[in-house]
PDB file of N, CA and C in Angstrom:
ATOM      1  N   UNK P  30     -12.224   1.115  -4.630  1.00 64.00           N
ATOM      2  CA  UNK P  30     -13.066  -0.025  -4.914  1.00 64.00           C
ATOM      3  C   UNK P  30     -12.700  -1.115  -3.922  1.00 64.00           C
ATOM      4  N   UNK P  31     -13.636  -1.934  -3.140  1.00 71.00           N
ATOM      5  CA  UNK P  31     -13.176  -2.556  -2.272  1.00 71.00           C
ATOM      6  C   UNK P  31     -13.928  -3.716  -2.685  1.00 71.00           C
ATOM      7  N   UNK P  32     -14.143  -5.331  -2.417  1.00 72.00           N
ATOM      8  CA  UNK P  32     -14.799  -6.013  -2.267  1.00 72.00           C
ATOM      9  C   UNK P  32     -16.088  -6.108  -1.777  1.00 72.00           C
ATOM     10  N   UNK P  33     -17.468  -6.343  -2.474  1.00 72.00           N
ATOM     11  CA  UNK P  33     -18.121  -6.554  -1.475  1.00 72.00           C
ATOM     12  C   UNK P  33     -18.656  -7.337  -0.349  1.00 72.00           C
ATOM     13  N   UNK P  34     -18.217  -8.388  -0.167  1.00 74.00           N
ATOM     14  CA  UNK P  34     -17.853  -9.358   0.981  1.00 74.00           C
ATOM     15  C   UNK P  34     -17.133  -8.811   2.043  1.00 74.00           C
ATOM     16  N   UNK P  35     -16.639  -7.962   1.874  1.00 76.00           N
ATOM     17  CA  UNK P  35     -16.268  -6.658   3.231  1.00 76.00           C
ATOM     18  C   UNK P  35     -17.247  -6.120   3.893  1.00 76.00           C
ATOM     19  N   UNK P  36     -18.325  -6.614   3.623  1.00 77.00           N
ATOM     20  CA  UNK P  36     -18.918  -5.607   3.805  1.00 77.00           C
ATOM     21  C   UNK P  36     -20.595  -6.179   4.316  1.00 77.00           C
ATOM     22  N   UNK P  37     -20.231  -7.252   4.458  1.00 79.00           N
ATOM     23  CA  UNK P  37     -21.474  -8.425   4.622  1.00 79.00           C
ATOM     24  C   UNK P  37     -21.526  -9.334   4.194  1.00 79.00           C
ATOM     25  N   UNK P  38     -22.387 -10.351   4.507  1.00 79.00           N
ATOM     26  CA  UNK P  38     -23.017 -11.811   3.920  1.00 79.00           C
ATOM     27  C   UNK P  38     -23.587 -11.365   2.445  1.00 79.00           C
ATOM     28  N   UNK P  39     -24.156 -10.257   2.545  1.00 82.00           N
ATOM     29  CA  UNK P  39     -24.960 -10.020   1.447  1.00 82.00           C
ATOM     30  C   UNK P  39     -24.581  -9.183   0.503  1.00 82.00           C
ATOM     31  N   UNK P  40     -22.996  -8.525   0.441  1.00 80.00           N
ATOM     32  CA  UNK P  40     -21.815  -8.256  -0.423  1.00 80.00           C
ATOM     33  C   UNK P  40     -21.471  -8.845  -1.277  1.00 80.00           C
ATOM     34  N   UNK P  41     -21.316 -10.338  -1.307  1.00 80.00           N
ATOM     35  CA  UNK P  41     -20.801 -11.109  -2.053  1.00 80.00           C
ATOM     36  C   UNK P  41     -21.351 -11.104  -3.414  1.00 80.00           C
ATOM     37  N   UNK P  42     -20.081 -10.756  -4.542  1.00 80.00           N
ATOM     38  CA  UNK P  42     -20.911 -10.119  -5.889  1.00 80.00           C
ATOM     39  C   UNK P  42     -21.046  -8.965  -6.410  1.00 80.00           C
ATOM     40  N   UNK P  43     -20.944  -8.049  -5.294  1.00 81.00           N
ATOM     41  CA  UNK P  43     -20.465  -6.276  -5.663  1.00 81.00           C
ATOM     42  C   UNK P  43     -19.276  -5.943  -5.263  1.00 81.00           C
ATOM     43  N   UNK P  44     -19.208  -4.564  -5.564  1.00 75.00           N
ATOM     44  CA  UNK P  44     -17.892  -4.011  -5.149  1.00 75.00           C
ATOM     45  C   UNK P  44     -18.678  -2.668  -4.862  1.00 75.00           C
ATOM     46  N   UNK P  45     -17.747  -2.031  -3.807  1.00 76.00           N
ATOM     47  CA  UNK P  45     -17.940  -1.106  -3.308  1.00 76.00           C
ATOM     48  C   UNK P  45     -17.178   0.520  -3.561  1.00 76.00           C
ATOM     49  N   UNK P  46     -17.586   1.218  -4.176  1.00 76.00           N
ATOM     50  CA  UNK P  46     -16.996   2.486  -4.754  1.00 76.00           C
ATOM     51  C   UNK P  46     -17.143   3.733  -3.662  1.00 76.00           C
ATOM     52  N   UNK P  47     -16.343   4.277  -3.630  1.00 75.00           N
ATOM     53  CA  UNK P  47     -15.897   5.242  -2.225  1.00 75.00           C
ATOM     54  C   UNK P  47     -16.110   6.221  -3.652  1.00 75.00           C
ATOM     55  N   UNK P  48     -16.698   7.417  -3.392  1.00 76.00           N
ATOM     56  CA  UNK P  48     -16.325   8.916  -4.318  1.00 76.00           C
ATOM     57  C   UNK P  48     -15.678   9.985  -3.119  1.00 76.00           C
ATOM     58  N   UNK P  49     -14.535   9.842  -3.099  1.00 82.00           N
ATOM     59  CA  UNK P  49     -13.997  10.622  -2.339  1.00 82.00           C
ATOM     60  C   UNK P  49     -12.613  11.158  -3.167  1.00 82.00           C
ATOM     61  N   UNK P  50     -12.593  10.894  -4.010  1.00 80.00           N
ATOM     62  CA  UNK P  50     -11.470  11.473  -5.037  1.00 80.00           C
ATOM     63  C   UNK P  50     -12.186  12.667  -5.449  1.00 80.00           C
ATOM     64  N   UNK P  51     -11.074  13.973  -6.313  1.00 87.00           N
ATOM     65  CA  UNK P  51     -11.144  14.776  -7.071  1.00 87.00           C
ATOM     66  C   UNK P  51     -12.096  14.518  -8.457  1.00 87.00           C
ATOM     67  N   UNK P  52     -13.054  15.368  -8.656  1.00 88.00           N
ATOM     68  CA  UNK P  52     -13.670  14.757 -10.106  1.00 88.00           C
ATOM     69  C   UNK P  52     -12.747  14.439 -11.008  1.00 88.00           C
ATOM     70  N   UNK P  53     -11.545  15.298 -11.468  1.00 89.00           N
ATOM     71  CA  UNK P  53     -10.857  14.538 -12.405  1.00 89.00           C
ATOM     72  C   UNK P  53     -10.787  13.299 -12.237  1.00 89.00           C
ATOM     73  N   UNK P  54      -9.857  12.769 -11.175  1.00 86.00           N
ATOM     74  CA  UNK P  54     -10.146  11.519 -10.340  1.00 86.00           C
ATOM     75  C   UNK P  54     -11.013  10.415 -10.773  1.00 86.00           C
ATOM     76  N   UNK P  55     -12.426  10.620 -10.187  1.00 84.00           N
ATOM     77  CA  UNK P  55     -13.175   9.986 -10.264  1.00 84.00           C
ATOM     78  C   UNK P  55     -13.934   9.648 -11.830  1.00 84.00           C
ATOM     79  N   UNK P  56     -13.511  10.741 -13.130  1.00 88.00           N
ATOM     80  CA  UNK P  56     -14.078  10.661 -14.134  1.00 88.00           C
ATOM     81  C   UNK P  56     -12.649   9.374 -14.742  1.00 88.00           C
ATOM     82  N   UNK P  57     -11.490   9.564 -14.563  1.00 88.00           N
ATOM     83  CA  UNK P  57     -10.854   8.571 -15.072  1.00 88.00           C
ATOM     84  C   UNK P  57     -11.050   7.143 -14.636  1.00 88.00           C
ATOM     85  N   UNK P  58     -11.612   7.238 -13.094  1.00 84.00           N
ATOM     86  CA  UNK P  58     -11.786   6.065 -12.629  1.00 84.00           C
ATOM     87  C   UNK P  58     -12.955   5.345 -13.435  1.00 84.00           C
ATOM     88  N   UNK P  59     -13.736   6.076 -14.055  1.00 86.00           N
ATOM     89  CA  UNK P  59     -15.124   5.978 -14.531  1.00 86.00           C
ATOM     90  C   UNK P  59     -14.770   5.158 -16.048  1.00 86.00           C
ATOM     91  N   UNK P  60     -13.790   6.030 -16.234  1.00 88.00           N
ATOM     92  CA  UNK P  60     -13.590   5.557 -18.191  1.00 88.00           C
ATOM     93  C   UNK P  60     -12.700   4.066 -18.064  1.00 88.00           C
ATOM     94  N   UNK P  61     -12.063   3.637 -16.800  1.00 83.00           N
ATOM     95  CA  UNK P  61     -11.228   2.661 -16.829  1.00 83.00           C
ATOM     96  C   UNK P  61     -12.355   1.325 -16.471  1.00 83.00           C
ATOM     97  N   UNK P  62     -13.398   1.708 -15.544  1.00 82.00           N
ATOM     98  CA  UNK P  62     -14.340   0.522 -15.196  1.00 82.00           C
ATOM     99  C   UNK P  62     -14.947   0.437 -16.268  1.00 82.00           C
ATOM    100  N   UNK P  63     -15.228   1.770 -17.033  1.00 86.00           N
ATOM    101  CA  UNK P  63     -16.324   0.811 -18.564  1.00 86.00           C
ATOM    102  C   UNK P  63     -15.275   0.163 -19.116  1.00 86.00           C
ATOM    103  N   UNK P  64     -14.592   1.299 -19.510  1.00 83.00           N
ATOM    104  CA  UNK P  64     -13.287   0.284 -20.519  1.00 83.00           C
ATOM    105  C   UNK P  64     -13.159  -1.804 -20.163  1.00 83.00           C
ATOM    106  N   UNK P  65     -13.182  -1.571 -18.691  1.00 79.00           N
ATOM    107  CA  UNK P  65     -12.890  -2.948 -18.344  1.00 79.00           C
ATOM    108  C   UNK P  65     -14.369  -3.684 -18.814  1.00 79.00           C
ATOM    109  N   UNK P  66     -15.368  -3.323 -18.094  1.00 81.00           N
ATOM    110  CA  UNK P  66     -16.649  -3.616 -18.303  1.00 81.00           C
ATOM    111  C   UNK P  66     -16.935  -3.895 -20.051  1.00 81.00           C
ATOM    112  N   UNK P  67     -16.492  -3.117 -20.698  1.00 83.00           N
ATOM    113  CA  UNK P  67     -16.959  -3.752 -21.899  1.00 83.00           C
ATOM    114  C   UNK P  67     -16.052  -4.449 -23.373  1.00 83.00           C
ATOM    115  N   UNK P  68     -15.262  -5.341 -22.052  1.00 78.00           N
ATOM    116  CA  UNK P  68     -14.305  -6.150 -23.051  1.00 78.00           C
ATOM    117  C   UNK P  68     -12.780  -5.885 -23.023  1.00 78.00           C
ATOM    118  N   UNK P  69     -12.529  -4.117 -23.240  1.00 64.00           N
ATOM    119  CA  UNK P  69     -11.078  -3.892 -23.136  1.00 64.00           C
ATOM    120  C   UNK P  69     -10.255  -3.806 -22.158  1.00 64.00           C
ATOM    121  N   UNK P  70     -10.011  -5.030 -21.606  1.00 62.00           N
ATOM    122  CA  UNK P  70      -9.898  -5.469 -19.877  1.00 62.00           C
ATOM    123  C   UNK P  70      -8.188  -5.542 -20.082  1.00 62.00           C
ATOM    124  N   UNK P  71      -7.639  -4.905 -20.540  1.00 67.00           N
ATOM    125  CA  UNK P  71      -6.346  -5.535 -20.418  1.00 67.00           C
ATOM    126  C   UNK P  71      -5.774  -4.401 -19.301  1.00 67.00           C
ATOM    127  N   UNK P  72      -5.215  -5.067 -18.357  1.00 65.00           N
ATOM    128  CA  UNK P  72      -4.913  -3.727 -16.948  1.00 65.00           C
ATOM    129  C   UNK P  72      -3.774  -3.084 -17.535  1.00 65.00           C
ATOM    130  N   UNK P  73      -2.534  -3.986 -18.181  1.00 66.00           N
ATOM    131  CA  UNK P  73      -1.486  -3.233 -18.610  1.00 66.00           C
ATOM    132  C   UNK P  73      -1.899  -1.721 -19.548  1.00 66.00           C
ATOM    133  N   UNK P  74      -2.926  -2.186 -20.297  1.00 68.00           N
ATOM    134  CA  UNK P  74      -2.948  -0.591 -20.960  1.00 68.00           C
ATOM    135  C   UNK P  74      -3.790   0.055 -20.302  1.00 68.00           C
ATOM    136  N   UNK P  75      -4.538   0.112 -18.878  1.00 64.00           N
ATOM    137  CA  UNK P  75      -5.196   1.256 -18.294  1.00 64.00           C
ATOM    138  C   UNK P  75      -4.223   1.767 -17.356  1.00 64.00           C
ATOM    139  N   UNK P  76      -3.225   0.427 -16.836  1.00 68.00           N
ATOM    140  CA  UNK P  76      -1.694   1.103 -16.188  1.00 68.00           C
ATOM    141  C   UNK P  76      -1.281   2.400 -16.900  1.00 68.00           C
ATOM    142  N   UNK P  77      -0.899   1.977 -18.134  1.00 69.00           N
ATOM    143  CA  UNK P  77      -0.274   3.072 -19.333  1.00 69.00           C
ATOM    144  C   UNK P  77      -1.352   4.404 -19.274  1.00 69.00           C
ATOM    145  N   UNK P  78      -2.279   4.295 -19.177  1.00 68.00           N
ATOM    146  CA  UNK P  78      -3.442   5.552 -19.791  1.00 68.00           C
ATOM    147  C   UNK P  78      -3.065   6.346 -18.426  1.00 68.00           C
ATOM    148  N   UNK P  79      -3.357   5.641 -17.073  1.00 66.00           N
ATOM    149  CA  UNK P  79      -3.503   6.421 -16.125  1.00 66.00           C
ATOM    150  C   UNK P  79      -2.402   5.414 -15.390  1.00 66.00           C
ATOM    151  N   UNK P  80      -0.951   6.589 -14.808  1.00 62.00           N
ATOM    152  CA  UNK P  80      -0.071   6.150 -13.911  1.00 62.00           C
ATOM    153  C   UNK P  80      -0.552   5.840 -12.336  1.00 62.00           C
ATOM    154  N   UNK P  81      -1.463   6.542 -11.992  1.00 58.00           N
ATOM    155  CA  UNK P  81      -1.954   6.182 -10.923  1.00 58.00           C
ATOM    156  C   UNK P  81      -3.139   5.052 -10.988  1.00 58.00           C
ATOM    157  N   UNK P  82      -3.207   4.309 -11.752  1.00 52.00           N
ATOM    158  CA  UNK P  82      -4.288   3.373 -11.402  1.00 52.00           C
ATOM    159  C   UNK P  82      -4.170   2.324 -10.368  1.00 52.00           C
ATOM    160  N   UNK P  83      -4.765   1.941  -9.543  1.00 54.00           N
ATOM    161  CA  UNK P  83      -4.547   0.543  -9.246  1.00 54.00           C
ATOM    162  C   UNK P  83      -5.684  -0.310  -8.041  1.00 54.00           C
ATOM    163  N   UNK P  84      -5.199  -1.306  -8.425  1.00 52.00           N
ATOM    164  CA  UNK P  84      -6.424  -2.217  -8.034  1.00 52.00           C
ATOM    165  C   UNK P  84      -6.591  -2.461  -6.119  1.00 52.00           C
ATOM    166  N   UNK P  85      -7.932  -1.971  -5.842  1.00 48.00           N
ATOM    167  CA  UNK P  85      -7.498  -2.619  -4.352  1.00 48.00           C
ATOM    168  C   UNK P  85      -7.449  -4.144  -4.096  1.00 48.00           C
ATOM    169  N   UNK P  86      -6.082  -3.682  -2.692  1.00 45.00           N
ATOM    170  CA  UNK P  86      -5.822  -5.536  -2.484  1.00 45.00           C
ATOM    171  C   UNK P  86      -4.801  -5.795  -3.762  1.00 45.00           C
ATOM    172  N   UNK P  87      -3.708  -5.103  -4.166  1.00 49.00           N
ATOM    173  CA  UNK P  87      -2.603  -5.544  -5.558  1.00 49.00           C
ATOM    174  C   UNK P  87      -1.650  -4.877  -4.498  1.00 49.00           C
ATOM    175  N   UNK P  88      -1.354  -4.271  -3.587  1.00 47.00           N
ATOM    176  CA  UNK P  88      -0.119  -4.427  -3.147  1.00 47.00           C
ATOM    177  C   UNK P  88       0.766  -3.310  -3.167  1.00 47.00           C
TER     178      UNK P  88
END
């Protein structure tokens, strides 16, 4: 997931999703953006669900 202001003037406001992961991969990535998307935004427990999560641009 990258910014979309990377990506143009007319980015600003999206984000940009690469599918270049494994479907497993990409289906967890899937359950962590709704999860966030609909309220249960807390990163510490999608840390916990999935050890590999993490945010681009965190370091």
């Amino acid at each position: 997931v990258s910014p979309g202001i990377g990506f143009g003037e007319y980015g600003e406001g999206f984000v940009r999703i690469a599918l270049v992961e494994n479907r497993q991969r990409l289906r967890q990535a899937t359950r962590n953006i709704k999860s966030f998307l609909s309220g249960r935004n807390d990163l510490a427990e999608l840390r916990r669900r999935d050890q590999n999560f993490a945010l681009a641009g965190s370091g």
